[in-house]
PDB file of C-alpha atoms in Angstrom:
ATOM      1  CA  MET A   1      -7.191  -2.462  -9.560  1.00  0.00           C
ATOM      2  CA  VAL A   2      -3.913  -0.659 -10.292  1.00  0.00           C
ATOM      3  CA  GLU A   3      -0.743  -2.749 -10.182  1.00  0.00           C
ATOM      4  CA  VAL A   4       2.921  -1.812 -10.647  1.00  0.00           C
ATOM      5  CA  THR A   5       5.459  -4.583 -11.302  1.00  0.00           C
ATOM      6  CA  VAL A   6       9.190  -4.934 -11.822  1.00  0.00           C
ATOM      7  CA  THR A   7      10.444  -7.960 -13.749  1.00  0.00           C
ATOM      8  CA  PRO A   8      12.628  -9.552 -12.504  1.00  0.00           C
ATOM      9  CA  GLN A   9      11.964  -8.445  -8.946  1.00  0.00           C
ATOM     10  CA  SER A  10      15.543  -9.308  -7.909  1.00  0.00           C
ATOM     11  CA  SER A  11      18.422  -8.634 -10.309  1.00  0.00           C
ATOM     12  CA  LEU A  12      21.994  -7.464 -10.647  1.00  0.00           C
ATOM     13  CA  ALA A  13      22.366  -3.670 -10.710  1.00  0.00           C
ATOM     14  CA  ASP A  14      23.747  -3.648 -14.262  1.00  0.00           C
ATOM     15  CA  ARG A  15      20.901  -5.751 -15.689  1.00  0.00           C
ATOM     16  CA  PRO A  16      17.784  -4.203 -17.224  1.00  0.00           C
ATOM     17  CA  VAL A  17      14.394  -4.673 -15.630  1.00  0.00           C
ATOM     18  CA  GLN A  18      10.926  -4.067 -17.028  1.00  0.00           C
ATOM     19  CA  ILE A  19       8.649  -1.715 -15.114  1.00  0.00           C
ATOM     20  CA  ARG A  20       4.926  -1.837 -15.918  1.00  0.00           C
ATOM     21  CA  VAL A  21       1.769  -0.297 -14.554  1.00  0.00           C
ATOM     22  CA  ARG A  22      -1.594  -1.925 -15.314  1.00  0.00           C
ATOM     23  CA  GLY A  23      -5.181  -1.230 -14.362  1.00  0.00           C
ATOM     24  CA  LEU A  24      -5.264   2.506 -15.102  1.00  0.00           C
ATOM     25  CA  SER A  25      -7.977   4.334 -17.019  1.00  0.00           C
ATOM     26  CA  PRO A  26      -7.168   5.013 -20.686  1.00  0.00           C
ATOM     27  CA  SER A  27      -5.202   8.291 -21.037  1.00  0.00           C
ATOM     28  CA  GLN A  28      -4.921   8.655 -17.241  1.00  0.00           C
ATOM     29  CA  LEU A  29      -2.061  10.948 -16.167  1.00  0.00           C
ATOM     30  CA  VAL A  30       0.128   9.320 -13.497  1.00  0.00           C
ATOM     31  CA  THR A  31       3.398   9.848 -11.680  1.00  0.00           C
ATOM     32  CA  LEU A  32       5.827   6.951 -11.294  1.00  0.00           C
ATOM     33  CA  ARG A  33       8.279   7.426  -8.450  1.00  0.00           C
ATOM     34  CA  ALA A  34      11.298   5.317  -7.506  1.00  0.00           C
ATOM     35  CA  TRP A  35      13.160   5.779  -4.246  1.00  0.00           C
ATOM     36  CA  LEU A  36      15.640   4.053  -1.984  1.00  0.00           C
ATOM     37  CA  LYS A  37      17.639   4.722   1.147  1.00  0.00           C
ATOM     38  CA  ASP A  38      21.382   4.132   1.022  1.00  0.00           C
ATOM     39  CA  GLU A  39      23.438   2.582   3.806  1.00  0.00           C
ATOM     40  CA  GLN A  40      23.694   5.936   5.614  1.00  0.00           C
ATOM     41  CA  GLY A  41      19.924   6.444   5.492  1.00  0.00           C
ATOM     42  CA  GLU A  42      20.040   9.115   2.766  1.00  0.00           C
ATOM     43  CA  ARG A  43      17.054   8.983   0.415  1.00  0.00           C
ATOM     44  CA  PHE A  44      17.472   9.068  -3.368  1.00  0.00           C
ATOM     45  CA  GLN A  45      14.459   9.406  -5.639  1.00  0.00           C
ATOM     46  CA  SER A  46      13.307  10.008  -9.169  1.00  0.00           C
ATOM     47  CA  ARG A  47       9.906  10.574 -10.727  1.00  0.00           C
ATOM     48  CA  ALA A  48       8.418  10.643 -14.195  1.00  0.00           C
ATOM     49  CA  PHE A  49       5.002  11.634 -15.499  1.00  0.00           C
ATOM     50  CA  PHE A  50       3.198   9.365 -17.957  1.00  0.00           C
ATOM     51  CA  ARG A  51      -0.116   9.182 -19.786  1.00  0.00           C
ATOM     52  CA  ALA A  52      -1.570   5.663 -19.857  1.00  0.00           C
ATOM     53  CA  ASP A  53      -2.246   4.074 -23.251  1.00  0.00           C
ATOM     54  CA  GLU A  54      -5.657   2.887 -24.522  1.00  0.00           C
ATOM     55  CA  ALA A  55      -5.328  -0.329 -22.493  1.00  0.00           C
ATOM     56  CA  GLY A  56      -4.670   1.611 -19.256  1.00  0.00           C
ATOM     57  CA  GLU A  57      -0.996   0.600 -19.106  1.00  0.00           C
ATOM     58  CA  VAL A  58       2.300   2.432 -18.719  1.00  0.00           C
ATOM     59  CA  ASP A  59       5.615   0.910 -19.786  1.00  0.00           C
ATOM     60  CA  PRO A  60       8.614   3.283 -19.545  1.00  0.00           C
ATOM     61  CA  GLY A  61      10.328   1.151 -22.203  1.00  0.00           C
ATOM     62  CA  LEU A  62       7.571   1.974 -24.715  1.00  0.00           C
ATOM     63  CA  HIS A  63       5.933   5.175 -23.491  1.00  0.00           C
ATOM     64  CA  ALA A  64       7.709   8.526 -23.267  1.00  0.00           C
ATOM     65  CA  ALA A  65       7.923  10.272 -19.908  1.00  0.00           C
ATOM     66  CA  LEU A  66       6.279  13.682 -20.219  1.00  0.00           C
ATOM     67  CA  GLY A  67       8.556  15.245 -17.580  1.00  0.00           C
ATOM     68  CA  GLY A  68       9.858  14.862 -14.067  1.00  0.00           C
ATOM     69  CA  SER A  69      13.431  13.666 -13.493  1.00  0.00           C
ATOM     70  CA  TYR A  70      13.732  12.950 -17.219  1.00  0.00           C
ATOM     71  CA  SER A  71      11.653  12.995 -20.385  1.00  0.00           C
ATOM     72  CA  GLY A  72      11.441  10.666 -23.350  1.00  0.00           C
ATOM     73  CA  VAL A  73      11.646   6.888 -23.614  1.00  0.00           C
ATOM     74  CA  TRP A  74      14.118   5.533 -21.050  1.00  0.00           C
ATOM     75  CA  PRO A  75      13.315   1.947 -20.006  1.00  0.00           C
ATOM     76  CA  MET A  76      15.553   2.272 -16.931  1.00  0.00           C
ATOM     77  CA  GLY A  77      15.124   6.015 -16.404  1.00  0.00           C
ATOM     78  CA  LEU A  78      13.567   5.727 -12.965  1.00  0.00           C
ATOM     79  CA  LEU A  79      16.660   3.863 -11.733  1.00  0.00           C
ATOM     80  CA  TRP A  80      19.259   5.843 -13.699  1.00  0.00           C
ATOM     81  CA  PHE A  81      18.036   9.289 -12.638  1.00  0.00           C
ATOM     82  CA  LEU A  82      17.865   8.764  -8.861  1.00  0.00           C
ATOM     83  CA  GLN A  83      18.840  12.016  -7.120  1.00  0.00           C
ATOM     84  CA  PRO A  84      19.626  12.657  -3.434  1.00  0.00           C
ATOM     85  CA  ASP A  85      17.228  14.619  -1.220  1.00  0.00           C
ATOM     86  CA  THR A  86      20.333  16.331   0.240  1.00  0.00           C
ATOM     87  CA  LEU A  87      22.536  18.173  -2.247  1.00  0.00           C
ATOM     88  CA  PHE A  88      26.020  16.868  -3.063  1.00  0.00           C
ATOM     89  CA  ARG A  89      25.394  13.301  -1.861  1.00  0.00           C
ATOM     90  CA  ARG A  90      26.391  10.395  -4.075  1.00  0.00           C
ATOM     91  CA  LEU A  91      24.734   7.017  -4.348  1.00  0.00           C
ATOM     92  CA  VAL A  92      27.458   4.563  -3.337  1.00  0.00           C
ATOM     93  CA  LYS A  93      27.069   0.925  -2.352  1.00  0.00           C
ATOM     94  CA  ARG A  94      29.724  -0.051   0.192  1.00  0.00           C
ATOM     95  CA  ASP A  95      28.499  -3.530   1.218  1.00  0.00           C
ATOM     96  CA  VAL A  96      28.323  -4.898  -2.326  1.00  0.00           C
ATOM     97  CA  ALA A  97      28.188  -8.580  -1.373  1.00  0.00           C
ATOM     98  CA  GLY A  98      26.028  -8.539   1.755  1.00  0.00           C
ATOM     99  CA  SER A  99      22.837  -6.763   0.765  1.00  0.00           C
ATOM    100  CA  PRO A 100      21.038  -5.227  -2.218  1.00  0.00           C
ATOM    101  CA  PHE A 101      19.604  -1.775  -2.709  1.00  0.00           C
ATOM    102  CA  ARG A 102      15.860  -2.073  -2.184  1.00  0.00           C
ATOM    103  CA  VAL A 103      14.139   0.256  -4.636  1.00  0.00           C
ATOM    104  CA  ARG A 104      10.529   1.189  -3.917  1.00  0.00           C
ATOM    105  CA  LEU A 105       8.379   1.939  -6.977  1.00  0.00           C
ATOM    106  CA  GLU A 106       5.107   3.803  -6.535  1.00  0.00           C
ATOM    107  CA  VAL A 107       2.427   5.063  -8.914  1.00  0.00           C
ATOM    108  CA  PHE A 108       0.330   8.142  -8.043  1.00  0.00           C
ATOM    109  CA  ASP A 109      -2.738   9.586  -9.706  1.00  0.00           C
ATOM    110  CA  GLY A 110      -1.993  12.825 -11.590  1.00  0.00           C
ATOM    111  CA  LEU A 111       1.147  14.934 -11.212  1.00  0.00           C
ATOM    112  CA  CYS A 112       2.834  14.338  -7.868  1.00  0.00           C
ATOM    113  CA  LEU A 113       5.625  16.852  -7.322  1.00  0.00           C
ATOM    114  CA  GLY A 114       6.211  16.798  -3.573  1.00  0.00           C
ATOM    115  CA  MET A 115       6.518  14.327  -0.750  1.00  0.00           C
ATOM    116  CA  ASP A 116       3.146  14.992   0.884  1.00  0.00           C
ATOM    117  CA  PRO A 117       2.728  12.221   3.491  1.00  0.00           C
ATOM    118  CA  LYS A 118      -1.062  12.350   2.947  1.00  0.00           C
ATOM    119  CA  GLU A 119      -0.570  11.378  -0.702  1.00  0.00           C
ATOM    120  CA  GLN A 120      -1.240   7.641  -0.979  1.00  0.00           C
ATOM    121  CA  PRO A 121       0.078   5.685  -3.979  1.00  0.00           C
ATOM    122  CA  LEU A 122      -2.380   3.817  -6.181  1.00  0.00           C
ATOM    123  CA  ALA A 123       0.054   0.873  -6.125  1.00  0.00           C
ATOM    124  CA  SER A 124       3.631   0.090  -5.114  1.00  0.00           C
ATOM    125  CA  CYS A 125       6.213  -2.672  -5.252  1.00  0.00           C
ATOM    126  CA  GLU A 126       9.835  -3.262  -4.308  1.00  0.00           C
ATOM    127  CA  ALA A 127      12.794  -4.370  -6.421  1.00  0.00           C
ATOM    128  CA  GLU A 128      16.168  -5.674  -5.256  1.00  0.00           C
ATOM    129  CA  ARG A 129      19.293  -4.487  -7.083  1.00  0.00           C
ATOM    130  CA  TRP A 130      22.337  -6.624  -6.215  1.00  0.00           C
ATOM    131  CA  TYR A 131      25.933  -5.650  -6.994  1.00  0.00           C
ATOM    132  CA  VAL A 132      27.432  -9.136  -6.696  1.00  0.00           C
ATOM    133  CA  GLY A 133      25.943 -12.330  -8.089  1.00  0.00           C
ATOM    134  CA  PRO A 134      25.359 -15.473  -6.020  1.00  0.00           C
ATOM    135  CA  GLY A 135      28.525 -17.393  -5.217  1.00  0.00           C
ATOM    136  CA  VAL A 136      30.915 -14.582  -6.195  1.00  0.00           C
ATOM    137  CA  GLN A 137      33.831 -14.287  -3.784  1.00  0.00           C
ATOM    138  CA  ARG A 138      35.273 -10.863  -2.846  1.00  0.00           C
ATOM    139  CA  VAL A 139      39.007 -10.852  -2.048  1.00  0.00           C
ATOM    140  CA  PRO A 140      40.461  -7.603  -0.619  1.00  0.00           C
ATOM    141  CA  ILE A 141      43.733  -6.488  -2.248  1.00  0.00           C
ATOM    142  CA  ARG A 142      46.440  -4.598  -0.308  1.00  0.00           C
ATOM    143  CA  GLU A 143      49.816  -4.429  -1.973  1.00  0.00           C
ATOM    144  CA  GLY A 144      52.019  -1.449  -1.158  1.00  0.00           C
ATOM    145  CA  ARG A 145      49.880   1.619  -1.852  1.00  0.00           C
ATOM    146  CA  VAL A 146      47.417  -0.300  -4.035  1.00  0.00           C
ATOM    147  CA  ARG A 147      43.972  -0.981  -2.554  1.00  0.00           C
ATOM    148  CA  GLY A 148      41.149  -2.804  -4.274  1.00  0.00           C
ATOM    149  CA  ALA A 149      39.038  -5.913  -4.444  1.00  0.00           C
ATOM    150  CA  LEU A 150      39.150  -8.970  -6.658  1.00  0.00           C
ATOM    151  CA  PHE A 151      35.802 -10.588  -7.452  1.00  0.00           C
ATOM    152  CA  LEU A 152      36.104 -14.283  -8.290  1.00  0.00           C
ATOM    153  CA  PRO A 153      33.247 -16.099 -10.023  1.00  0.00           C
ATOM    154  CA  PRO A 154      31.868 -19.251  -8.430  1.00  0.00           C
TER     155      PRO A 154
END
């Protein structure tokens, strides 16, 4: 049974996570895809193609991506190379304290280039990427023409 995991499942956006796929056939060619929807409903996604090792596992921190949104060994590549479906959109988190980005990770058999709705992933999971840690207080700043926010630790 194929399984994709993200460890830790919930983390701060600037912290590394480990993505792993297990249960593949040795040397199986797969596509790993990450995607999320921002607060305006715009979808951002990335994909990378991998060949499973002898144990039937893929770890982007150890195995080089053969192509897709990036190539080479990038442990966080699937999260760093997220691109909008609509040109000229930027991934911006406005409600930094209230909710995380929920990133969906999926693994597909072979090379998956499009968004064919009939294409079913072999496995999927979800990761939460928070921008503010628990207990951090956000204080808006307005002084003259200066605008900003002060984040106070617990």
